[in-house]
mmCIF file with all atom_site columns, C-alpha atoms in Angstrom:
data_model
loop_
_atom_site.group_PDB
_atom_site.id
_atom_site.type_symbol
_atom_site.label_atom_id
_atom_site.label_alt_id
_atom_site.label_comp_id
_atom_site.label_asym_id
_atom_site.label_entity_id
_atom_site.label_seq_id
_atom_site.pdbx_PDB_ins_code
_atom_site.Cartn_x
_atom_site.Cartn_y
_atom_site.Cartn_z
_atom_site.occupancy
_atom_site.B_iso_or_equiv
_atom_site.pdbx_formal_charge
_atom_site.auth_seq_id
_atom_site.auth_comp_id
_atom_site.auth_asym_id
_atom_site.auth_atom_id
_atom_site.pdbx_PDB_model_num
ATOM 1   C CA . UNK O 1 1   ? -1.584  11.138  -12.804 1.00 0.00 ? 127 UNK O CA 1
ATOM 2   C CA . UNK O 1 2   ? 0.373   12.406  -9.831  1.00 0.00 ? 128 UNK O CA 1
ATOM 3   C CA . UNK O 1 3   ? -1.988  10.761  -7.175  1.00 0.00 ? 129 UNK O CA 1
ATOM 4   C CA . UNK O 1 4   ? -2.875  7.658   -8.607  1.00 0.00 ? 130 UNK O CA 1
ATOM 5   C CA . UNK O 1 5   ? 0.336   5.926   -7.755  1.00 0.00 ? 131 UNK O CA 1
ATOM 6   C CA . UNK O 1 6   ? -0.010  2.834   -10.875 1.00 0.00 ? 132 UNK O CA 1
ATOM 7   C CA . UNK O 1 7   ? 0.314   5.652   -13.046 1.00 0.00 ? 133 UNK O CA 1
ATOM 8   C CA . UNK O 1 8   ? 2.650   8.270   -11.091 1.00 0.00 ? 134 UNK O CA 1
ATOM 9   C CA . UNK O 1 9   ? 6.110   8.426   -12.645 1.00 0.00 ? 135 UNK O CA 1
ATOM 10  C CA . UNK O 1 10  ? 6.978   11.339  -10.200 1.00 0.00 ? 136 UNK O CA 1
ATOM 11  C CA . UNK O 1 11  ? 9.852   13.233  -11.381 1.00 0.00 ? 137 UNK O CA 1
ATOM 12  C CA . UNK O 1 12  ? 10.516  10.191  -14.109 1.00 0.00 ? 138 UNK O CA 1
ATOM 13  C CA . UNK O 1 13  ? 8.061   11.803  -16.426 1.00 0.00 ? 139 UNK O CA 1
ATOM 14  C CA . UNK O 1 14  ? 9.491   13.578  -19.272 1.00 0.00 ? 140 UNK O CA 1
ATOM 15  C CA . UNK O 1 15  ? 9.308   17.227  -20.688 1.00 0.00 ? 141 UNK O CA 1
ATOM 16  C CA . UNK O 1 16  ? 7.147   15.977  -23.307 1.00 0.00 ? 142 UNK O CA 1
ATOM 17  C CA . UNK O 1 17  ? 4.689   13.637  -20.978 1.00 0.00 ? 143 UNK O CA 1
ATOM 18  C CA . UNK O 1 18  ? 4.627   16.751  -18.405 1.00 0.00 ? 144 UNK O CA 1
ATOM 19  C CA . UNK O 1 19  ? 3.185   19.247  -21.038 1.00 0.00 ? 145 UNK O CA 1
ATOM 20  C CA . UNK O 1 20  ? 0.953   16.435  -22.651 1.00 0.00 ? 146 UNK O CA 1
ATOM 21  C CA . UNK O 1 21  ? -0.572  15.111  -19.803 1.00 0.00 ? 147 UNK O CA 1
ATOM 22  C CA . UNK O 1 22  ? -0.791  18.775  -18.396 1.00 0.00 ? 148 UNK O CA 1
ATOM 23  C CA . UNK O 1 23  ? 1.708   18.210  -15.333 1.00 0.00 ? 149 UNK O CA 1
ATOM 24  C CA . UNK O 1 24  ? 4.382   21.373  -17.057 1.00 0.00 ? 150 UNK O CA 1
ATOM 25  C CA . UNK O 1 25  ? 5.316   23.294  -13.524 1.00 0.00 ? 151 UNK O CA 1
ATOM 26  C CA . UNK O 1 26  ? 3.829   20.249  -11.330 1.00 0.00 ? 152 UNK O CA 1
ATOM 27  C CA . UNK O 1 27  ? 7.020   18.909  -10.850 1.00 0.00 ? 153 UNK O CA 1
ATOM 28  C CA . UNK O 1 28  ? 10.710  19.946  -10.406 1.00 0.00 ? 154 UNK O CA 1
ATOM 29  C CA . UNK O 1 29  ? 12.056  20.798  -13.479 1.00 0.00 ? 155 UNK O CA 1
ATOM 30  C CA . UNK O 1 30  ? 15.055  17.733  -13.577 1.00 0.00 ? 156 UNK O CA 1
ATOM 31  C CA . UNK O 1 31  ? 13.784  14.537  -14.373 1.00 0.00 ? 157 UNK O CA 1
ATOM 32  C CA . UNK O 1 32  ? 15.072  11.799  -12.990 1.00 0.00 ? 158 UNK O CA 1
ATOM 33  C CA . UNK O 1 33  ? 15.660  8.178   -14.007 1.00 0.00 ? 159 UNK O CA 1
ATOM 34  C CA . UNK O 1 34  ? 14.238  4.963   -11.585 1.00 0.00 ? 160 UNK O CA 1
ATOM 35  C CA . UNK O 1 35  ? 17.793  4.524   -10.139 1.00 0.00 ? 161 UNK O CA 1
ATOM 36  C CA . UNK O 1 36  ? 18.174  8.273   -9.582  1.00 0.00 ? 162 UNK O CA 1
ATOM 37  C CA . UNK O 1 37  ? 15.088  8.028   -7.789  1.00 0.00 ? 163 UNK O CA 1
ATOM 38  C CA . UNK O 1 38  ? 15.783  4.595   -6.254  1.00 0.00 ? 164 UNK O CA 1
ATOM 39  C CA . UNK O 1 39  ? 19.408  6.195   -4.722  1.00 0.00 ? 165 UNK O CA 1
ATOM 40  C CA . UNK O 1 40  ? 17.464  8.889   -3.144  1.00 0.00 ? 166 UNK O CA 1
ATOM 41  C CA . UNK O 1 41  ? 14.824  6.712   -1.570  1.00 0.00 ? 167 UNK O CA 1
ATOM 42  C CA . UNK O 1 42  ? 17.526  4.697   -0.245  1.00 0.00 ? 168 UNK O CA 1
ATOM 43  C CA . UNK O 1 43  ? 18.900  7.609   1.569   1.00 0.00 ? 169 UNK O CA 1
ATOM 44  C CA . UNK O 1 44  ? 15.941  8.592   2.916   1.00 0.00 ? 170 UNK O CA 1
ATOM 45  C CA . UNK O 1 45  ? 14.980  5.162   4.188   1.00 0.00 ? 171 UNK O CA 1
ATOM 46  C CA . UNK O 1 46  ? 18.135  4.886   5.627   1.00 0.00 ? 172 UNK O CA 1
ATOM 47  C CA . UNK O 1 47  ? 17.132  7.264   8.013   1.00 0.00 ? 173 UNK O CA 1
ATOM 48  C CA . UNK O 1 48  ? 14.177  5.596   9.529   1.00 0.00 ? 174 UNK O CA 1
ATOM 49  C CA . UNK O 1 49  ? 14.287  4.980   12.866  1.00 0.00 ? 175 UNK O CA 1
ATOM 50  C CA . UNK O 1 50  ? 12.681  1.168   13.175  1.00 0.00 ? 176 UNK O CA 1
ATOM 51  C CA . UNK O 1 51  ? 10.768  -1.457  11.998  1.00 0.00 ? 177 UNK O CA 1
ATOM 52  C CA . UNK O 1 52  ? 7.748   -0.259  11.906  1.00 0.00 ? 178 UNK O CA 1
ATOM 53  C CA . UNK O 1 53  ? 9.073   3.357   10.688  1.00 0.00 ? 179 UNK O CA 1
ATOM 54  C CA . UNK O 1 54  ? 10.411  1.361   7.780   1.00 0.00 ? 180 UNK O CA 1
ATOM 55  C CA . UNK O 1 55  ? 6.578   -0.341  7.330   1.00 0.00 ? 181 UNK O CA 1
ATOM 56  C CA . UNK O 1 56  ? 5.063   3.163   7.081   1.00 0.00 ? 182 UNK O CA 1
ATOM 57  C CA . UNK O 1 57  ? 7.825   4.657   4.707   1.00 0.00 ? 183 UNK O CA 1
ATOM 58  C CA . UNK O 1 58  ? 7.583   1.910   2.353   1.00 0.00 ? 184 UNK O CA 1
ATOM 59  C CA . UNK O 1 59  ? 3.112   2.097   2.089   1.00 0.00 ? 185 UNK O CA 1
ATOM 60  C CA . UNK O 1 60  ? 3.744   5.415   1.673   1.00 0.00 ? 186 UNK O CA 1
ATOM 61  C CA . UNK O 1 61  ? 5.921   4.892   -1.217  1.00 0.00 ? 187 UNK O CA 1
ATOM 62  C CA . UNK O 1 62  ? 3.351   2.576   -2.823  1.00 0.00 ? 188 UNK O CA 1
ATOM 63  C CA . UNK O 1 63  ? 0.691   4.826   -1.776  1.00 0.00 ? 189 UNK O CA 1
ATOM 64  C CA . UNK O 1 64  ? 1.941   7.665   -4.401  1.00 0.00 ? 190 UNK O CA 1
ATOM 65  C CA . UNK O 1 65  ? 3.984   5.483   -6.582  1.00 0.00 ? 191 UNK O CA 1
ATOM 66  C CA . UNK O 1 66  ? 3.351   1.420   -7.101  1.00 0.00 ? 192 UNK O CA 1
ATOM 67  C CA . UNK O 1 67  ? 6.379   1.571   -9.867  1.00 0.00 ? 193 UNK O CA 1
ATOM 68  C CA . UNK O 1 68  ? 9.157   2.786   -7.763  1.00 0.00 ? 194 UNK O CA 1
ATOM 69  C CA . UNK O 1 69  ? 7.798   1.360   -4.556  1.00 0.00 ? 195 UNK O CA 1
ATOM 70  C CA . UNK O 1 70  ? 8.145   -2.689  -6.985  1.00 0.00 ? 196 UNK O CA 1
ATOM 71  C CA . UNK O 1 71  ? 11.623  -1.375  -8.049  1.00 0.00 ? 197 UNK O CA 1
ATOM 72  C CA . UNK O 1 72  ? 12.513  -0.466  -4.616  1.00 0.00 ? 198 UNK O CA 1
ATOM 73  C CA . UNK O 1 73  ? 11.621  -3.187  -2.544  1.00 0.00 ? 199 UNK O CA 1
ATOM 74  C CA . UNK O 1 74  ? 12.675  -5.844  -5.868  1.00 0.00 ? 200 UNK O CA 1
ATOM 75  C CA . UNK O 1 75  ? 16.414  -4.294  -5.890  1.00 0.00 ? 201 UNK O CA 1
ATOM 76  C CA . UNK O 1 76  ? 16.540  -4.854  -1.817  1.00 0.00 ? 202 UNK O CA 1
ATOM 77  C CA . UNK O 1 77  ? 14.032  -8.337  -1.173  1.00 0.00 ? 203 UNK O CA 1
ATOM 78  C CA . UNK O 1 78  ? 16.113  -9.605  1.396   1.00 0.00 ? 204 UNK O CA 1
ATOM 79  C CA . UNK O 1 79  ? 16.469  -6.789  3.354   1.00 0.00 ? 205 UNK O CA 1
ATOM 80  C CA . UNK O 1 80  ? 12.639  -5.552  2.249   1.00 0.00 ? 206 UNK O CA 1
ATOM 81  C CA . UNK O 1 81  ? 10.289  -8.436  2.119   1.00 0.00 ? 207 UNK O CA 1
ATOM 82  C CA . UNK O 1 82  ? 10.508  -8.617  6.331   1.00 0.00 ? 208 UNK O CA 1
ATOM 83  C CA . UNK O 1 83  ? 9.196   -4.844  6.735   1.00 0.00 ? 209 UNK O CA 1
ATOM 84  C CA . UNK O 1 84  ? 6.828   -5.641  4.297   1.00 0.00 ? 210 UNK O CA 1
ATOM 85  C CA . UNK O 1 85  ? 5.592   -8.668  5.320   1.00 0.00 ? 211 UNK O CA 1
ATOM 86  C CA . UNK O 1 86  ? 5.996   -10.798 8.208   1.00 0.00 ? 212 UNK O CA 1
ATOM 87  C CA . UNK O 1 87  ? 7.389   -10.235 11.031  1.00 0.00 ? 213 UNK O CA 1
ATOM 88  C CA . UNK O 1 88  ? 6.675   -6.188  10.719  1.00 0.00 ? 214 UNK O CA 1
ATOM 89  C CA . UNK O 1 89  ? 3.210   -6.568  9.352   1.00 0.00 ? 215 UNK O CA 1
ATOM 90  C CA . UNK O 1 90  ? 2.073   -7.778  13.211  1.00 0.00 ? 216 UNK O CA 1
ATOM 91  C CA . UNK O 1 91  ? 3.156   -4.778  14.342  1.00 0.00 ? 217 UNK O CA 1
ATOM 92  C CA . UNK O 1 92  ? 1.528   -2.934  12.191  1.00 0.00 ? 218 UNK O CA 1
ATOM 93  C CA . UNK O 1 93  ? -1.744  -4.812  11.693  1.00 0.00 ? 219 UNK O CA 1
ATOM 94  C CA . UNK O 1 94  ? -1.968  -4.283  15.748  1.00 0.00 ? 220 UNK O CA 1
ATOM 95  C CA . UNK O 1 95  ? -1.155  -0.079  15.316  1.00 0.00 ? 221 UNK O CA 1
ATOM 96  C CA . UNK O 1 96  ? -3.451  0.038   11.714  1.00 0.00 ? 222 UNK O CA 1
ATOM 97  C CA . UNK O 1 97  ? -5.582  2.788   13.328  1.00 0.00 ? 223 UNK O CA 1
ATOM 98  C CA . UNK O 1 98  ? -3.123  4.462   14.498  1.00 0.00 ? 224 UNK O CA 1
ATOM 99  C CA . UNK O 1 99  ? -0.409  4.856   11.357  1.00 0.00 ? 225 UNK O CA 1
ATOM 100 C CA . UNK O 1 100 ? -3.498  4.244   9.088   1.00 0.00 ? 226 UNK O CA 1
ATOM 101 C CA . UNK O 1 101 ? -2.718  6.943   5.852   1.00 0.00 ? 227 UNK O CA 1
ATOM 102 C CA . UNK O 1 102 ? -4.564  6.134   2.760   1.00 0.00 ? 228 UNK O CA 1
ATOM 103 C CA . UNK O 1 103 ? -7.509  3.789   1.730   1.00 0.00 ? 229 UNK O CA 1
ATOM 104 C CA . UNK O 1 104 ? -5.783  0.709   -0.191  1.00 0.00 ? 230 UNK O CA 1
ATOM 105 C CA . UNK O 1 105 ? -8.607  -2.489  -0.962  1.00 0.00 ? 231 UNK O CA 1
ATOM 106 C CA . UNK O 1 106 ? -12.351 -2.981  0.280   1.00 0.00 ? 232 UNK O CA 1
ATOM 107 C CA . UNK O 1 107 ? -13.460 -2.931  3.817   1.00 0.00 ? 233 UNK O CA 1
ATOM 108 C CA . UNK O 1 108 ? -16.476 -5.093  3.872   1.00 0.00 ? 234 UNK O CA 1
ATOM 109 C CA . UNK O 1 109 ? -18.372 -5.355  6.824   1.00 0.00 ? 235 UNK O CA 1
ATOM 110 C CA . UNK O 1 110 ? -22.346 -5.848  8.392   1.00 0.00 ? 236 UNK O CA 1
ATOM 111 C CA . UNK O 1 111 ? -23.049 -2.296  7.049   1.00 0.00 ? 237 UNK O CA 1
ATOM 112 C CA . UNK O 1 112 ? -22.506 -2.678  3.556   1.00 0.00 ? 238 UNK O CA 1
ATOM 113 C CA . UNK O 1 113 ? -22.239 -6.423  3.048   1.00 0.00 ? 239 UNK O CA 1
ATOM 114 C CA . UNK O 1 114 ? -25.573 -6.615  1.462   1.00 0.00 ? 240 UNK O CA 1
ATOM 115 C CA . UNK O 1 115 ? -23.801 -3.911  -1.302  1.00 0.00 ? 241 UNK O CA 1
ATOM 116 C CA . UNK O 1 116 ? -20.958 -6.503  -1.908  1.00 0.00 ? 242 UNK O CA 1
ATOM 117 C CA . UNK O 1 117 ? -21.810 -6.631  -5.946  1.00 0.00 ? 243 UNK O CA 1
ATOM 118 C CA . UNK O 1 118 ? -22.232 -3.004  -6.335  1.00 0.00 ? 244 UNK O CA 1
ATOM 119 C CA . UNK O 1 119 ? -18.906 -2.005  -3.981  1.00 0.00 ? 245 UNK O CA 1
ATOM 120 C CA . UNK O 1 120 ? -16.672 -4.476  -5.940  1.00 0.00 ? 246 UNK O CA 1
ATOM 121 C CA . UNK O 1 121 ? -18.364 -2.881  -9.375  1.00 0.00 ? 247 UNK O CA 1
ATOM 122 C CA . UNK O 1 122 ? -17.250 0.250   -8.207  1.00 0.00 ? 248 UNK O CA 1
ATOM 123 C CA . UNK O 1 123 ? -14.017 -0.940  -6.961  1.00 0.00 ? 249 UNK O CA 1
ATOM 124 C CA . UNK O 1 124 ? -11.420 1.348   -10.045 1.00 0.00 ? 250 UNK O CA 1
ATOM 125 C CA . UNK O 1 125 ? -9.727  -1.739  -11.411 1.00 0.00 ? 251 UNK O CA 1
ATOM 126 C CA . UNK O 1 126 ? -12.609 -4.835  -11.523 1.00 0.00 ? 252 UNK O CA 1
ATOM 127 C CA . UNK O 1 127 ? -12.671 -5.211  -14.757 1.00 0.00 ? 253 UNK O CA 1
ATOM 128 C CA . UNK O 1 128 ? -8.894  -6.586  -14.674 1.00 0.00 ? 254 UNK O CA 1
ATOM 129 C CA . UNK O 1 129 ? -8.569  -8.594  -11.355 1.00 0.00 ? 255 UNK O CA 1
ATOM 130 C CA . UNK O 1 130 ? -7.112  -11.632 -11.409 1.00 0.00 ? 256 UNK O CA 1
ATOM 131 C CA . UNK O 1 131 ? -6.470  -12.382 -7.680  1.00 0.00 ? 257 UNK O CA 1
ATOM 132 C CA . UNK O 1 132 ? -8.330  -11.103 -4.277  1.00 0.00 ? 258 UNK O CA 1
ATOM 133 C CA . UNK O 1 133 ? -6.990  -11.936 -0.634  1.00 0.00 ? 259 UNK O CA 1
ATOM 134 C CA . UNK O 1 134 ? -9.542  -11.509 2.150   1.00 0.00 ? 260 UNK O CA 1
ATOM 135 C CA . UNK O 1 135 ? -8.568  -11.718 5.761   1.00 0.00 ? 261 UNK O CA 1
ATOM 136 C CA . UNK O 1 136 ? -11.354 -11.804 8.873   1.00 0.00 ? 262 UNK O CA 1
ATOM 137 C CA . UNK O 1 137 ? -9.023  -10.278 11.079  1.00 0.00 ? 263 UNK O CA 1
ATOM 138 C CA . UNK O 1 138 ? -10.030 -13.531 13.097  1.00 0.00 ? 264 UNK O CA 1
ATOM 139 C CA . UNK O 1 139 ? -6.325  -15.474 13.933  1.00 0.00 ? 265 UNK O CA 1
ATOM 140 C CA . UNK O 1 140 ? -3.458  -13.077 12.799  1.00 0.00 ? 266 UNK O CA 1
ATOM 141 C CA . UNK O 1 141 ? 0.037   -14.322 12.913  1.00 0.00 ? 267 UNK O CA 1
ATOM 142 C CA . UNK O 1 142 ? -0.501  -15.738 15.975  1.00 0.00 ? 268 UNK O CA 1
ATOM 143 C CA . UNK O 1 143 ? -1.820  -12.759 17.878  1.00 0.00 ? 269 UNK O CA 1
ATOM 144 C CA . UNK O 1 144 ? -5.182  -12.702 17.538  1.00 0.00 ? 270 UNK O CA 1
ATOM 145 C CA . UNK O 1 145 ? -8.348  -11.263 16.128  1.00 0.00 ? 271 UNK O CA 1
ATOM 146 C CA . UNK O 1 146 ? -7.091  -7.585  14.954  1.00 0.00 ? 272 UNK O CA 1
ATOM 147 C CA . UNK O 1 147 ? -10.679 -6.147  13.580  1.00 0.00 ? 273 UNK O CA 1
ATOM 148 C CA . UNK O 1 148 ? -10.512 -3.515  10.874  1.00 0.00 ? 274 UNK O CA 1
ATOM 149 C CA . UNK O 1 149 ? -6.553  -3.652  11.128  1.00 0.00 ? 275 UNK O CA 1
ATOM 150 C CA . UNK O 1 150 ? -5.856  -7.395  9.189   1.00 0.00 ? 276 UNK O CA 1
ATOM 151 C CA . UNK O 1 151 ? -5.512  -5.301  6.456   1.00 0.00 ? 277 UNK O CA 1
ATOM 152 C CA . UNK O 1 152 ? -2.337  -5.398  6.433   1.00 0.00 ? 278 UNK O CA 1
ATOM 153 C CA . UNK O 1 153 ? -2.287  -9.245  6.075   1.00 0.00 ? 279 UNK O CA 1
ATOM 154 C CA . UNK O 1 154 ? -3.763  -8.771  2.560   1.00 0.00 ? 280 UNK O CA 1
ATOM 155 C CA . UNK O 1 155 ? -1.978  -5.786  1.664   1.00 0.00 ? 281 UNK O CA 1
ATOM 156 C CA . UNK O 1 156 ? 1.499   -7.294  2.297   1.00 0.00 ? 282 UNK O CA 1
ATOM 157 C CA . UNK O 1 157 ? 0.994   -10.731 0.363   1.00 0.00 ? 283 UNK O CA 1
ATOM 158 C CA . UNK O 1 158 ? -0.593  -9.275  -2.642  1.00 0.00 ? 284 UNK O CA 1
ATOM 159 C CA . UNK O 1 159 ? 2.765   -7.174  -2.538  1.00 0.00 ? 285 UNK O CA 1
ATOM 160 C CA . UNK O 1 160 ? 4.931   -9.794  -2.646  1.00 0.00 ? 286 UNK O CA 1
ATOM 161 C CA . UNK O 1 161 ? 2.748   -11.858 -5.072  1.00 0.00 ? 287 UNK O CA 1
ATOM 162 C CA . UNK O 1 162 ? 3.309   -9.184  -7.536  1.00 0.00 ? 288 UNK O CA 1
ATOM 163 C CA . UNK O 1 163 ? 7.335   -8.947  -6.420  1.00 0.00 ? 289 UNK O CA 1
ATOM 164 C CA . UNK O 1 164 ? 7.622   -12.972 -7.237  1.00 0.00 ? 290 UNK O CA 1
ATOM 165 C CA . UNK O 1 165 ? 4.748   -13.582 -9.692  1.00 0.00 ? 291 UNK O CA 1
ATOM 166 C CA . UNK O 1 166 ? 4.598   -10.328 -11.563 1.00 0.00 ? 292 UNK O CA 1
ATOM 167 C CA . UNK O 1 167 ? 1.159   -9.708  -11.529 1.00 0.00 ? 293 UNK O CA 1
ATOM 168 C CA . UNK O 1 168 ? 0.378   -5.950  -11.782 1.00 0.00 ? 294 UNK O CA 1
ATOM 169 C CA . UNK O 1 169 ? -0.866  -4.241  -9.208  1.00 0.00 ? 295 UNK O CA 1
ATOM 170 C CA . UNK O 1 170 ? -3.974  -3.268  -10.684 1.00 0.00 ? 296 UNK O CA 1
ATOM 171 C CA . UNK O 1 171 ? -5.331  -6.928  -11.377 1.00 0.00 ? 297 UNK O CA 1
ATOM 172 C CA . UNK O 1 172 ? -5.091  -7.365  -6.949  1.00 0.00 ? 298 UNK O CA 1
ATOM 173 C CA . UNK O 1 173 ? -7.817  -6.934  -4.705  1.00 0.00 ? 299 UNK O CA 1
ATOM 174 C CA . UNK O 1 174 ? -7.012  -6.754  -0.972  1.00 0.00 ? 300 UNK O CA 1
ATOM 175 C CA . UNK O 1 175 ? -10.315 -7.138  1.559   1.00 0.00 ? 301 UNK O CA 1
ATOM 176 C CA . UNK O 1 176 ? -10.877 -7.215  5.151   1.00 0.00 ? 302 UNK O CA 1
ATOM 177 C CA . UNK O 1 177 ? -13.705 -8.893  6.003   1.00 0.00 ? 303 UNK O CA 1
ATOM 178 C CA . UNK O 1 178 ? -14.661 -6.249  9.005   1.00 0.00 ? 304 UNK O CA 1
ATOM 179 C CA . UNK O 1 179 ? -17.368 -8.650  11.449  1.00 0.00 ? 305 UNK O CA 1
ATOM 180 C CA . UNK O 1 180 ? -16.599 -6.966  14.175  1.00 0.00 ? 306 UNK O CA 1
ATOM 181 C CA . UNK O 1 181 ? -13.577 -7.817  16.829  1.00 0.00 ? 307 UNK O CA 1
ATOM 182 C CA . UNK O 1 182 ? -13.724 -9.324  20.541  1.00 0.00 ? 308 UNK O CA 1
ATOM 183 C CA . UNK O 1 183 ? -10.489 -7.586  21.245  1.00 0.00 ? 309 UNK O CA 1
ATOM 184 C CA . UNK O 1 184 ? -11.052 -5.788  24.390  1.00 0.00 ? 310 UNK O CA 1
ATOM 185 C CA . UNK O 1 185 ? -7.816  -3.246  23.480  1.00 0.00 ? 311 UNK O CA 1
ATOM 186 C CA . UNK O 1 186 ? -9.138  -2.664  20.292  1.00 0.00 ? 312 UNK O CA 1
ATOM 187 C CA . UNK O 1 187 ? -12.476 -1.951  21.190  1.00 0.00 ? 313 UNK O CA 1
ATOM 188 C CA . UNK O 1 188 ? -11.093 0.259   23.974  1.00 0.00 ? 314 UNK O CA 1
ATOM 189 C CA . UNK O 1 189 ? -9.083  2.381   21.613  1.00 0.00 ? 315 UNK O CA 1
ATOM 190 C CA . UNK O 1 190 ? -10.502 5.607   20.614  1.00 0.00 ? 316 UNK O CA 1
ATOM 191 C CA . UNK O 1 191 ? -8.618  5.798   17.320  1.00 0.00 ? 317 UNK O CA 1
ATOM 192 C CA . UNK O 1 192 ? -9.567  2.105   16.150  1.00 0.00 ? 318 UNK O CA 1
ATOM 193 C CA . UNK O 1 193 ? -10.872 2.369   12.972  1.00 0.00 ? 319 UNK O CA 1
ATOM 194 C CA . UNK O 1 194 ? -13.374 -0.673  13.072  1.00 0.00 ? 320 UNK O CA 1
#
């Protein structure tokens, strides 16, 4: 329960839910409401240094906890929905490889293409989707094809689709359609992940 973050209460889960679900001495022993938690996010995000500091905090937050990561970002939208979305997703679509943490949707590409139906079978939560975005990396926000990275494209608009629409986060499917990328700087990168 602790690492799958759309069931991870953190320290939210109670005596009783630690010792039934067998997480008794996983956790500090005071449990702590959403806005407890929420208040000390806040003070750690305040001390993020930019934009795309902010981008990385806040995946990482969803990463281990989809819950508070929804709460979060829904109590601050105006001052959230930038980092994660547009304009701060460019920036981080063109440094994926290089602040890339966690596997989050399908990659898709000329290896395994011909797997598609078995891949999305296996994907944890098919049974319930109820809406995919796919990106070709091909023309992102204006700066080009971004390979492997445009990721990010369908990461951040699922998020807000569940932050306006309130679709759960298990019934979205995020997929880069990985074809390969002309980008000379990308394919010059040692660390690109494409």
């Amino acid at each position: 329960l602790l690492r799958d973050p759309l069931a991870n209460k953190g320290t939210a889960f109670s005596e009783d839910e630690r010792v039934r679900f067998g997480l008794d001495g996983l956790l500090p022993m005071r449990e702590l409401t959403l806005e407890e938690q929420m208040d000390r996010l806040a003070e750690n995000y305040a001390r993020t240094t930019d934009d795309l500091a902010r981008y990385v905090f806040l995946r990482a937050l969803q990463d281990r906890n989809e819950t508070l990561f929804y709460a979060f970002v829904l109590s601050r939208l105006e001052e959230l929905a930038p980092i994660v979305y547009t304009p701060t997703v460019g920036t981080a679509v063109e440094r994926f490889s290089h602040i890339y943490r966690r596997p989050r949707g399908l990659f898709l590409n000329p290896n395994n293409i011909s797997r598609c139906a078995e891949i999305l079978r296996e994907y944890p939560y098919s049974d319930g989707l109820r809406l995919i975005v796919a990106t070709d990396s091909e023309g992102i926000l204006g700066i080009g094809d971004q390979g492997t990275g445009g990721m990010g494209i369908p990461v951040g608009k699922l998020s807000l689709y569940v932050l306006g629409a309130g679709i759960h986060p298990s019934a979205c499917l995020p997929i880069v359609l990985d074809v390969g990328t002309d980008n000379q700087e990308l394919l010059d990168d040692s660390a690109y992940l494409g």
